[in-house]
């Protein structure tokens, strides 16, 4: 066979191996090794110190606060995501693309700036600072401020996932249900929700991962009061800066575990969605 | 009950023919209220605070050498990280779409790690790995190259957090490139490199640019992963978000706000160009 008949739709074997090699080295160096290092450092002085670090009172209160913050932020953004997706995907109105852009705004804002805006609102010199002080309400450097900052940074996650998904599915099924006599709530729970359940779950777990892991915004509004206003990422920072590396990586390993579980569940959802024919929107 | 609701919506459609579905007012009302309370009002506080500062005060903050240096560090390291991610991200996307190899599904899932791993965890881990005695840093230290606690360390952290963007934007587009077009080009005598350059690359170029911009935009605002590895030396390795935090800690709200507004304007400009890019891409896709 002459050389001209070899059609060039594939790379030569050596180029293929080179590309796979480069990709694997890059990913292992930047992703695999750091992930392994978190657990390695956490356990570097044995299980005893690891467990002790996790059972310390400040660590426990940081875990509790992280669970509270994400436990409030995720449901709030879930309700918002559903409402926004329903309004945007099922109805026609002017200014729709502007609304979608505004919903995306928190993604464009640096986490530090997200925290700063709440300081400007609720801080001692802020818009509502005097009023809050007069009524003895503490938002900033307290749990409510942390919850608010967490809601802000995770604001678009679920809406962004649901809007394109519900837009793609159109509204014929819902219109059929309504014209057959279903109420709005019945239409939503029995027609819309089953169609977007994987996308919804996808948005929720990504929202949760970010809510539990947020650092910059929470750091600005927290005030870093040990055992009071420290979330897990903030506790990691304090321990690290005190050169208490084993404890810092022990708490960090819990967050890394959360990340691994998130990736697993995410892959599982993608697989399930593909099987059931429900497309997922891969938002960044 | 249900029947009367349905008939009333049917009457309603005569006036507003565009939808028979209920719940618009409630859903839209809640959406706008929540959006305003959580996002719009707080963000507007930023601009009112700057307005109080006046143009003179605003430019006084901006003209400050340390502020300018921090903006330059932020911009250049973000750009470097986005370029690295564009290059390697393209290779990773290519490998994941075109080749089969053991462990591919795990590798594919791992690409999203930077989205799932808290930035502070990434920060302390990368700082430990790239420190002069760290697993990776020691090899560079032997060559006299210091990574952690220099601007190079910032680039490493920003490369980590921006890694998924290019891969995830290029991957689906690459999957859609039709094999038929490649075969046609190849059978007409084009070499593999020509096919890539003339057929495949033009198809994925907008996605690559979008991924690059997303990684760049994310890097500009990043804080958590950077501060542990940067060393945070003023004028050398101090990023703008960190300068905002230090100004806040000194109760210099005006200074912090002015820097924040500049960063916000840069982000908006990037967001705008990304949207324009996606609009352009989707129009090209229609043909």
Coordinates of C-alpha atoms in Angstrom, one line a residue:
Chain A
X1 CA 0.0 0.0 0.0
X2 CA 1.5 3.4 -0.9
X3 CA 1.8 6.0 1.7
X4 CA -0.6 8.4 0.1
X5 CA -3.6 6.1 0.8
X6 CA -3.0 6.3 4.6
X7 CA -5.8 8.7 5.5
X8 CA -4.8 11.1 8.3
X9 CA -7.7 10.9 10.6
X10 CA -5.7 9.8 13.6
X11 CA -2.4 10.8 15.1
X12 CA 0.6 8.5 14.9
X13 CA 1.0 6.2 18.0
X14 CA 3.9 8.2 19.3
X15 CA 2.0 11.5 19.2
X16 CA -1.0 9.9 20.9
X17 CA 1.2 8.6 23.7
X18 CA 2.9 11.9 24.0
X19 CA -0.5 13.8 24.4
X20 CA -1.8 11.2 26.9
X21 CA 1.5 11.5 28.8
X22 CA 1.5 15.3 28.9
X23 CA -2.2 15.4 30.0
X24 CA -1.7 12.8 32.8
X25 CA 1.5 14.5 34.1
X26 CA -0.3 17.9 34.1
X27 CA -3.4 16.5 35.9
X28 CA -1.4 14.4 38.4
X29 CA 0.9 17.3 39.2
X30 CA -1.8 19.9 39.7
X31 CA -4.7 17.7 40.9
X32 CA -3.7 14.2 42.0
X33 CA -0.7 15.1 44.0
X34 CA -2.4 18.0 46.0
X35 CA -5.4 15.8 46.8
X36 CA -3.1 13.0 48.0
X37 CA -0.9 15.5 50.0
X38 CA -3.9 16.7 52.0
X39 CA -4.5 13.3 53.5
X40 CA -0.8 12.4 53.7
X41 CA -0.1 15.6 55.7
X42 CA -3.1 15.1 57.9
X43 CA -2.0 11.6 58.9
X44 CA 1.7 12.3 58.9
X45 CA 1.9 12.1 62.7
X46 CA -0.5 9.2 63.0
X47 CA -4.2 8.6 63.6
X48 CA -4.1 9.6 67.2
X49 CA -3.1 13.2 66.6
X50 CA -5.5 13.3 63.6
X51 CA -8.5 12.3 65.7
X52 CA -7.5 14.6 68.5
X53 CA -7.3 17.5 66.1
X54 CA -10.8 16.8 64.8
X55 CA -12.3 16.4 68.3
X56 CA -10.9 19.7 69.6
X57 CA -13.6 22.0 70.8
X58 CA -12.8 24.8 68.3
X59 CA -12.7 22.3 65.4
X60 CA -16.1 21.0 66.4
X61 CA -17.6 24.4 66.6
X62 CA -16.1 25.3 63.2
X63 CA -17.7 22.1 61.7
X64 CA -21.0 23.1 63.3
X65 CA -21.0 26.6 62.0
X66 CA -20.1 25.4 58.5
X67 CA -23.1 23.0 58.6
X68 CA -25.3 25.8 59.8
X69 CA -24.2 28.2 57.1
X70 CA -24.6 25.8 54.2
X71 CA -27.8 24.4 55.8
X72 CA -29.4 27.8 55.5
X73 CA -27.7 29.1 52.3
X74 CA -28.4 26.0 50.1
X75 CA -32.2 25.8 50.8
X76 CA -32.5 29.6 50.3
X77 CA -30.8 29.5 46.9
X78 CA -32.7 26.3 46.0
X79 CA -36.1 28.1 46.5
X80 CA -34.7 31.1 44.6
X81 CA -33.3 28.9 41.8
X82 CA -36.7 27.2 41.3
X83 CA -38.6 30.5 41.3
X84 CA -36.2 32.2 38.9
X85 CA -36.1 29.2 36.5
X86 CA -39.9 29.0 36.5
X87 CA -40.3 32.7 35.7
X88 CA -37.6 32.8 33.1
X89 CA -38.0 29.4 31.4
X90 CA -41.8 29.2 31.2
X91 CA -42.8 32.8 30.5
X92 CA -41.9 35.5 27.9
X93 CA -41.1 39.0 29.2
X94 CA -39.0 41.9 28.4
X95 CA -35.5 42.2 29.9
X96 CA -35.1 38.4 30.3
X97 CA -31.5 38.3 29.2
X98 CA -30.7 41.3 31.5
X99 CA -32.2 39.3 34.4
X100 CA -30.1 36.2 33.6
X101 CA -27.0 38.4 33.5
X102 CA -27.8 39.9 36.9
X103 CA -28.3 36.4 38.4
X104 CA -24.8 35.6 37.2
X105 CA -23.3 38.7 38.8
X106 CA -22.0 37.1 42.0
X107 CA -19.8 34.8 39.9
X108 CA -18.1 37.8 38.5
X109 CA -17.4 39.3 41.9
X110 CA -14.3 38.5 43.8
X111 CA -15.1 36.7 47.1
X112 CA -13.3 39.4 49.0
X113 CA -15.6 42.1 47.4
X114 CA -18.6 39.9 48.2
X115 CA -17.7 40.2 51.9
X116 CA -16.8 43.8 51.6
X117 CA -20.3 44.9 50.4
X118 CA -21.8 43.5 53.6
X119 CA -19.3 45.3 55.7
X120 CA -20.3 48.5 53.9
X121 CA -24.0 47.8 54.7
X122 CA -23.9 46.5 58.2
X123 CA -20.5 47.7 59.6
X124 CA -20.3 50.3 62.3
X125 CA -19.9 53.0 59.6
X126 CA -22.2 51.3 57.2
X127 CA -25.7 52.2 55.9
X128 CA -27.5 50.2 58.6
X129 CA -24.7 50.3 61.1
X130 CA -26.3 52.8 63.5
X131 CA -29.7 51.3 63.3
X132 CA -28.4 47.9 64.0
X133 CA -26.3 49.1 66.9
X134 CA -29.3 51.0 68.4
X135 CA -31.4 47.9 68.3
X136 CA -28.5 45.7 69.6
X137 CA -28.6 43.5 66.5
X138 CA -25.2 41.9 65.5
X139 CA -25.0 40.9 61.9
X140 CA -21.4 41.5 61.1
X141 CA -18.7 39.4 62.8
X142 CA -21.5 37.1 63.8
X143 CA -23.3 34.1 62.3
X144 CA -25.9 36.0 60.3
X145 CA -23.2 37.8 58.4
X146 CA -21.5 34.5 57.6
X147 CA -24.8 33.1 56.3
X148 CA -25.4 36.2 54.2
X149 CA -22.0 36.1 52.6
X150 CA -22.4 32.4 51.9
X151 CA -25.7 33.0 50.2
X152 CA -24.2 35.7 48.1
X153 CA -21.3 33.6 46.7
X154 CA -23.4 30.6 46.0
X155 CA -26.4 32.6 44.7
X156 CA -26.3 31.6 41.0
X157 CA -25.4 27.9 41.3
X158 CA -28.9 26.3 41.3
X159 CA -30.6 28.9 39.1
X160 CA -27.9 28.6 36.5
X161 CA -28.3 24.9 36.3
X162 CA -32.1 25.0 36.1
X163 CA -32.8 27.9 33.7
X164 CA -31.2 26.4 30.6
X165 CA -32.5 22.9 31.4
X166 CA -36.1 24.1 31.8
X167 CA -35.8 26.4 28.8
X168 CA -34.7 23.4 26.7
X169 CA -37.7 21.4 27.8
X170 CA -40.2 24.0 26.7
X171 CA -43.6 24.4 28.3
X172 CA -45.9 22.1 26.3
X173 CA -46.1 19.4 29.0
X174 CA -47.0 21.9 31.7
X175 CA -49.6 23.6 29.5
X176 CA -51.1 20.2 28.8
X177 CA -51.2 19.4 32.5
X178 CA -52.9 22.8 33.3
X179 CA -55.4 22.5 30.6
X180 CA -56.3 19.0 31.9
X181 CA -57.1 20.6 35.2
X182 CA -54.0 20.3 37.3
X183 CA -53.2 23.1 39.7
X184 CA -50.0 25.1 39.4
X185 CA -48.4 23.2 42.3
X186 CA -49.5 19.8 40.9
X187 CA -48.1 20.8 37.5
X188 CA -44.8 21.8 39.1
X189 CA -44.3 18.8 41.4
X190 CA -45.6 16.1 38.9
X191 CA -44.5 17.4 35.5
X192 CA -41.7 19.9 35.9
X193 CA -39.8 18.5 38.9
X194 CA -39.4 14.9 37.6
X195 CA -38.0 16.4 34.3
X196 CA -35.3 18.4 36.0
X197 CA -34.5 16.3 39.1
X198 CA -31.0 15.4 38.1
X199 CA -30.1 19.0 37.1
X200 CA -31.6 20.2 40.4
X201 CA -29.5 17.7 42.4
X202 CA -26.5 18.6 40.4
X203 CA -26.9 22.3 41.2
X204 CA -27.5 21.5 44.9
X205 CA -24.4 19.5 45.4
X206 CA -22.2 22.1 43.7
X207 CA -23.8 24.9 45.6
X208 CA -23.2 22.9 48.8
X209 CA -19.6 22.3 48.1
X210 CA -19.0 26.0 47.5
X211 CA -21.0 27.0 50.5
X212 CA -19.0 24.7 52.8
X213 CA -15.7 25.7 51.3
X214 CA -16.1 29.5 50.9
X215 CA -13.2 31.3 52.3
X216 CA -12.7 34.9 51.1
X217 CA -16.1 36.3 51.6
X218 CA -16.7 34.6 54.9
X219 CA -13.2 35.7 56.1
X220 CA -14.1 39.4 55.6
X221 CA -17.4 39.2 57.5
X222 CA -16.4 36.7 60.2
X223 CA -14.2 38.6 62.6
X224 CA -12.3 35.4 63.2
X225 CA -13.6 34.8 66.7
X226 CA -12.3 31.3 67.7
X227 CA -15.0 28.9 68.6
X228 CA -17.7 31.5 67.6
X229 CA -17.4 32.7 64.1
X230 CA -14.9 30.4 62.5
X231 CA -16.1 28.1 59.7
X232 CA -13.9 25.1 58.8
X233 CA -11.9 26.9 56.0
X234 CA -11.2 29.8 58.5
X235 CA -10.2 27.4 61.2
X236 CA -7.8 25.7 58.7
X237 CA -6.2 29.1 58.1
X238 CA -5.8 29.9 61.8
X239 CA -4.2 26.5 62.5
X240 CA -1.9 26.8 59.5
X241 CA -0.7 30.3 60.5
X242 CA 0.0 29.0 64.0
X243 CA 2.3 26.3 62.3
X244 CA -0.1 23.6 63.7
X245 CA 0.2 21.8 60.3
X246 CA -1.2 18.4 61.4
X247 CA -4.4 20.0 62.8
X248 CA -4.7 22.3 59.8
X249 CA -4.5 19.4 57.4
X250 CA -6.7 17.2 59.6
X251 CA -9.6 19.8 59.3
X252 CA -8.6 20.3 55.6
X253 CA -8.9 16.6 55.0
X254 CA -12.6 16.7 56.0
X255 CA -13.1 19.4 53.3
X256 CA -11.1 17.4 50.8
X257 CA -13.3 14.4 51.6
X258 CA -16.3 16.6 51.0
X259 CA -14.8 17.5 47.6
X260 CA -14.2 13.8 46.7
X261 CA -17.7 12.9 47.7
X262 CA -19.1 15.9 45.7
X263 CA -17.2 14.7 42.6
X264 CA -18.4 11.1 43.1
X265 CA -22.0 12.2 43.4
X266 CA -21.6 14.5 40.5
X267 CA -20.3 11.7 38.3
X268 CA -23.2 9.5 39.5
X269 CA -25.7 12.2 38.6
X270 CA -24.2 12.7 35.2
X271 CA -24.4 9.0 34.5
X272 CA -28.0 8.8 35.8
X273 CA -29.0 11.8 33.7
X274 CA -27.5 10.3 30.6
X275 CA -29.3 7.0 31.2
X276 CA -32.7 8.8 31.7
X277 CA -32.1 11.0 28.7
X278 CA -32.3 14.2 30.7
X279 CA -29.6 16.5 29.4
X280 CA -27.5 18.4 32.0
X281 CA -26.3 21.9 31.5
X282 CA -22.6 22.0 32.2
X283 CA -22.2 25.4 33.8
X284 CA -18.7 26.4 34.9
Chain B
X1 CA -61.9 23.3 42.3
X2 CA -59.2 22.3 39.8
X3 CA -61.7 22.7 37.0
X4 CA -62.7 26.2 38.0
X5 CA -59.0 27.2 38.2
X6 CA -58.4 25.8 34.8
X7 CA -61.4 27.6 33.3
X8 CA -60.4 30.8 34.9
X9 CA -56.9 30.5 33.4
X10 CA -58.6 29.9 30.0
X11 CA -60.5 33.1 30.4
X12 CA -57.3 34.8 31.5
X13 CA -55.5 33.7 28.3
X14 CA -57.8 35.9 26.2
X15 CA -56.2 38.9 27.8
X16 CA -52.6 37.5 28.0
X17 CA -52.3 35.1 25.2
X18 CA -48.7 34.2 25.7
X19 CA -49.1 31.7 28.6
X20 CA -51.7 29.6 30.3
X21 CA -49.3 28.6 33.1
X22 CA -49.9 30.0 36.6
X23 CA -47.4 31.4 39.1
X24 CA -45.6 34.0 37.0
X25 CA -46.3 36.9 39.5
X26 CA -45.3 34.9 42.5
X27 CA -42.1 33.4 40.9
X28 CA -41.1 36.7 39.3
X29 CA -41.9 38.7 42.4
X30 CA -39.8 36.5 44.6
X31 CA -36.9 36.4 42.1
X32 CA -36.7 40.2 41.9
X33 CA -37.0 40.7 45.7
X34 CA -34.4 38.1 46.5
X35 CA -32.1 39.3 43.8
X36 CA -32.4 42.9 45.0
X37 CA -31.9 42.1 48.7
X38 CA -29.0 39.7 48.3
X39 CA -27.1 41.0 45.3
X40 CA -28.2 44.4 43.9
X41 CA -28.6 46.5 47.1
X42 CA -25.3 45.3 48.6
X43 CA -23.4 45.8 45.3
X44 CA -24.9 49.3 44.9
X45 CA -23.5 50.2 48.4
X46 CA -20.1 49.8 46.8
X47 CA -20.8 52.4 44.2
X48 CA -22.5 54.9 46.6
X49 CA -19.5 54.6 48.9
X50 CA -17.2 55.4 46.0
X51 CA -19.4 58.3 45.0
X52 CA -18.9 59.7 48.5
X53 CA -15.2 59.4 47.9
X54 CA -15.4 61.7 44.8
X55 CA -13.2 61.5 41.7
X56 CA -10.3 63.0 43.5
X57 CA -10.3 60.5 46.3
X58 CA -10.9 57.7 44.0
X59 CA -7.9 58.5 41.8
X60 CA -5.8 59.2 44.8
X61 CA -6.3 55.5 45.9
X62 CA -5.8 54.3 42.4
X63 CA -2.7 56.3 41.8
X64 CA -1.0 54.8 44.9
X65 CA 2.1 52.8 43.9
X66 CA 1.2 49.9 46.1
X67 CA -2.3 49.6 44.7
X68 CA -1.0 49.8 41.1
X69 CA 1.6 47.2 41.8
X70 CA -1.0 44.9 43.3
X71 CA -3.2 45.3 40.2
X72 CA -0.3 44.6 38.0
X73 CA 0.6 41.4 40.0
X74 CA -3.0 40.3 39.9
X75 CA -3.4 40.9 36.2
X76 CA -0.1 39.4 35.1
X77 CA -0.2 36.2 37.2
X78 CA -3.9 35.7 36.2
X79 CA -2.9 36.1 32.5
X80 CA 0.0 33.6 32.9
X81 CA -2.2 31.1 34.6
X82 CA -5.0 31.4 32.0
X83 CA -2.4 30.9 29.2
X84 CA -1.0 27.8 30.9
X85 CA -4.5 26.5 31.3
X86 CA -5.5 27.2 27.7
X87 CA -2.5 25.3 26.4
X88 CA -2.7 22.2 28.7
X89 CA -6.5 22.4 29.0
X90 CA -6.7 21.9 25.2
X91 CA -4.4 18.9 25.4
X92 CA -6.4 17.4 28.3
X93 CA -9.8 18.0 26.5
X94 CA -8.3 16.4 23.3
X95 CA -7.0 13.4 25.2
X96 CA -10.3 12.9 27.1
X97 CA -12.4 13.2 23.9
X98 CA -10.3 11.3 21.3
X99 CA -8.3 8.6 23.2
X100 CA -9.2 5.6 25.3
X101 CA -7.0 4.6 28.1
X102 CA -7.4 2.9 31.5
X103 CA -8.6 5.2 34.3
X104 CA -10.0 7.8 31.9
X105 CA -13.3 8.2 33.7
X106 CA -11.6 8.8 37.0
X107 CA -9.3 11.4 35.4
X108 CA -12.3 13.0 33.7
X109 CA -14.1 13.3 37.1
X110 CA -10.9 14.6 38.8
X111 CA -10.8 17.6 36.4
X112 CA -13.6 19.2 38.4
X113 CA -11.6 19.0 41.7
X114 CA -10.8 22.7 41.8
X115 CA -14.5 23.5 41.7
X116 CA -15.1 21.2 44.6
X117 CA -12.0 21.6 46.8
X118 CA -12.2 24.7 49.1
X119 CA -9.7 27.3 48.1
X120 CA -8.1 27.4 51.5
X121 CA -7.4 23.7 51.4
X122 CA -5.8 24.1 47.9
X123 CA -3.8 27.1 49.2
X124 CA -2.2 25.4 52.2
X125 CA -1.6 22.2 50.2
X126 CA 0.1 23.9 47.2
X127 CA 2.2 26.0 49.6
X128 CA 3.4 22.9 51.3
X129 CA 4.1 21.1 48.0
X130 CA 5.9 24.0 46.3
X131 CA 7.8 25.2 49.4
X132 CA 11.7 24.9 49.1
X133 CA 11.5 21.6 51.0
X134 CA 8.2 20.4 49.6
X135 CA 7.7 17.4 47.4
X136 CA 7.8 19.5 44.2
X137 CA 9.5 22.6 45.4
X138 CA 12.8 20.8 46.3
X139 CA 13.5 19.9 42.7
X140 CA 13.1 23.5 41.7
X141 CA 15.0 24.8 44.7
X142 CA 17.9 22.6 43.6
X143 CA 17.9 24.5 40.3
X144 CA 17.8 27.8 42.3
X145 CA 14.2 28.5 41.4
X146 CA 11.9 29.5 44.2
X147 CA 8.2 28.9 43.6
X148 CA 6.3 29.3 46.8
X149 CA 6.3 32.8 48.3
X150 CA 7.1 34.4 44.9
X151 CA 4.8 35.5 42.0
X152 CA 5.5 32.0 40.5
X153 CA 3.6 30.6 43.5
X154 CA 0.6 32.8 42.7
X155 CA 0.7 31.5 39.1
X156 CA 0.7 27.9 40.5
X157 CA -2.4 28.5 42.7
X158 CA -4.3 30.4 39.9
X159 CA -3.5 27.6 37.4
X160 CA -5.0 25.1 39.9
X161 CA -8.2 27.0 40.4
X162 CA -8.7 27.8 36.7
X163 CA -7.9 24.3 35.5
X164 CA -11.4 23.0 34.8
X165 CA -12.6 26.0 32.7
X166 CA -10.8 25.4 29.4
X167 CA -11.2 21.6 29.6
X168 CA -15.0 21.9 30.3
X169 CA -15.7 24.5 27.6
X170 CA -13.6 22.8 24.8
X171 CA -14.6 19.2 25.6
X172 CA -18.3 19.3 24.4
X173 CA -17.4 21.3 21.3
X174 CA -14.6 18.9 20.4
X175 CA -17.1 16.0 20.8
X176 CA -19.3 17.7 18.2
X177 CA -16.7 18.1 15.5
X178 CA -17.9 15.7 12.9
X179 CA -15.6 12.9 11.9
X180 CA -16.9 13.2 8.3
X181 CA -15.4 16.6 7.9
X182 CA -12.0 15.4 9.1
X183 CA -12.2 12.4 6.8
X184 CA -13.1 14.5 3.9
X185 CA -10.2 16.9 4.5
X186 CA -7.8 14.0 5.1
X187 CA -8.9 12.2 1.9
X188 CA -8.3 15.3 -0.1
X189 CA -4.7 15.0 1.0
X190 CA -4.5 17.1 4.1
X191 CA -2.0 15.9 6.7
X192 CA -3.0 15.4 10.3
X193 CA -1.5 18.8 11.4
X194 CA -3.3 20.6 8.5
X195 CA -6.6 18.9 9.5
X196 CA -6.2 20.1 13.0
X197 CA -5.1 23.6 12.0
X198 CA -7.7 24.2 9.2
X199 CA -10.7 22.1 10.3
X200 CA -10.6 21.3 14.0
X201 CA -9.0 24.4 15.5
X202 CA -11.4 26.9 13.9
X203 CA -14.3 24.9 15.3
X204 CA -13.0 24.9 18.9
X205 CA -11.4 28.3 18.8
X206 CA -14.3 30.2 20.3
X207 CA -14.8 27.7 23.1
X208 CA -11.1 27.9 23.8
X209 CA -11.3 31.6 24.1
X210 CA -14.4 31.4 26.3
X211 CA -12.6 28.9 28.6
X212 CA -9.5 31.2 28.7
X213 CA -11.6 34.2 29.6
X214 CA -13.5 32.3 32.4
X215 CA -10.2 31.1 33.9
X216 CA -8.8 34.6 33.6
X217 CA -11.8 36.2 35.3
X218 CA -11.9 33.6 38.1
X219 CA -8.2 34.2 38.7
X220 CA -8.5 37.9 38.9
X221 CA -10.8 37.7 42.0
X222 CA -9.2 34.7 43.6
X223 CA -8.0 35.1 47.2
X224 CA -8.1 31.9 49.4
X225 CA -5.7 29.7 47.4
X226 CA -3.3 32.5 46.7
X227 CA -2.6 34.1 50.1
X228 CA -0.9 31.0 51.5
X229 CA 1.5 30.5 48.7
X230 CA 2.1 34.1 47.6
X231 CA 4.4 35.3 50.4
X232 CA 2.3 38.6 50.2
X233 CA 5.2 41.0 49.8
X234 CA 4.0 44.5 49.0
X235 CA 4.9 45.5 45.4
X236 CA 6.1 42.0 44.5
X237 CA 3.6 39.3 45.4
X238 CA 0.7 41.1 46.9
X239 CA -2.6 40.6 45.0
X240 CA -5.4 43.2 44.9
X241 CA -8.0 41.2 46.9
X242 CA -5.4 40.9 49.7
X243 CA -4.8 44.6 49.7
X244 CA -8.6 45.1 50.1
X245 CA -8.5 42.9 53.2
X246 CA -5.5 44.7 54.7
X247 CA -7.2 48.1 54.1
X248 CA -10.3 46.8 55.8
X249 CA -8.3 45.6 58.7
X250 CA -6.9 49.1 59.1
X251 CA -10.5 50.5 58.9
X252 CA -9.7 52.2 55.6
X253 CA -13.1 51.5 54.1
X254 CA -12.8 54.1 51.4
X255 CA -9.5 52.7 50.1
X256 CA -10.8 49.1 50.2
X257 CA -13.9 50.2 48.3
X258 CA -12.0 52.1 45.6
X259 CA -9.9 49.0 44.8
X260 CA -13.0 46.8 44.9
X261 CA -14.8 49.0 42.4
X262 CA -11.9 48.8 40.0
X263 CA -11.8 45.0 40.3
X264 CA -15.6 44.9 39.8
X265 CA -15.3 46.9 36.6
X266 CA -12.6 44.6 35.3
X267 CA -14.8 41.6 36.1
X268 CA -17.8 43.2 34.4
X269 CA -15.8 43.9 31.3
X270 CA -14.7 40.3 31.3
X271 CA -18.2 39.0 31.9
X272 CA -19.5 41.2 29.1
X273 CA -16.9 39.9 26.6
X274 CA -17.5 36.3 27.6
X275 CA -21.3 36.8 27.0
X276 CA -20.5 38.4 23.7
X277 CA -18.2 35.6 22.8
X278 CA -20.9 33.0 23.6
X279 CA -23.5 34.9 21.6
X280 CA -21.0 35.0 18.7
X281 CA -20.3 31.2 19.1
X282 CA -24.0 30.3 19.2
X283 CA -24.7 32.3 16.0
X284 CA -21.8 30.7 14.3
X285 CA -23.2 27.3 15.3
X286 CA -26.5 28.1 13.6
X287 CA -24.9 28.9 10.3

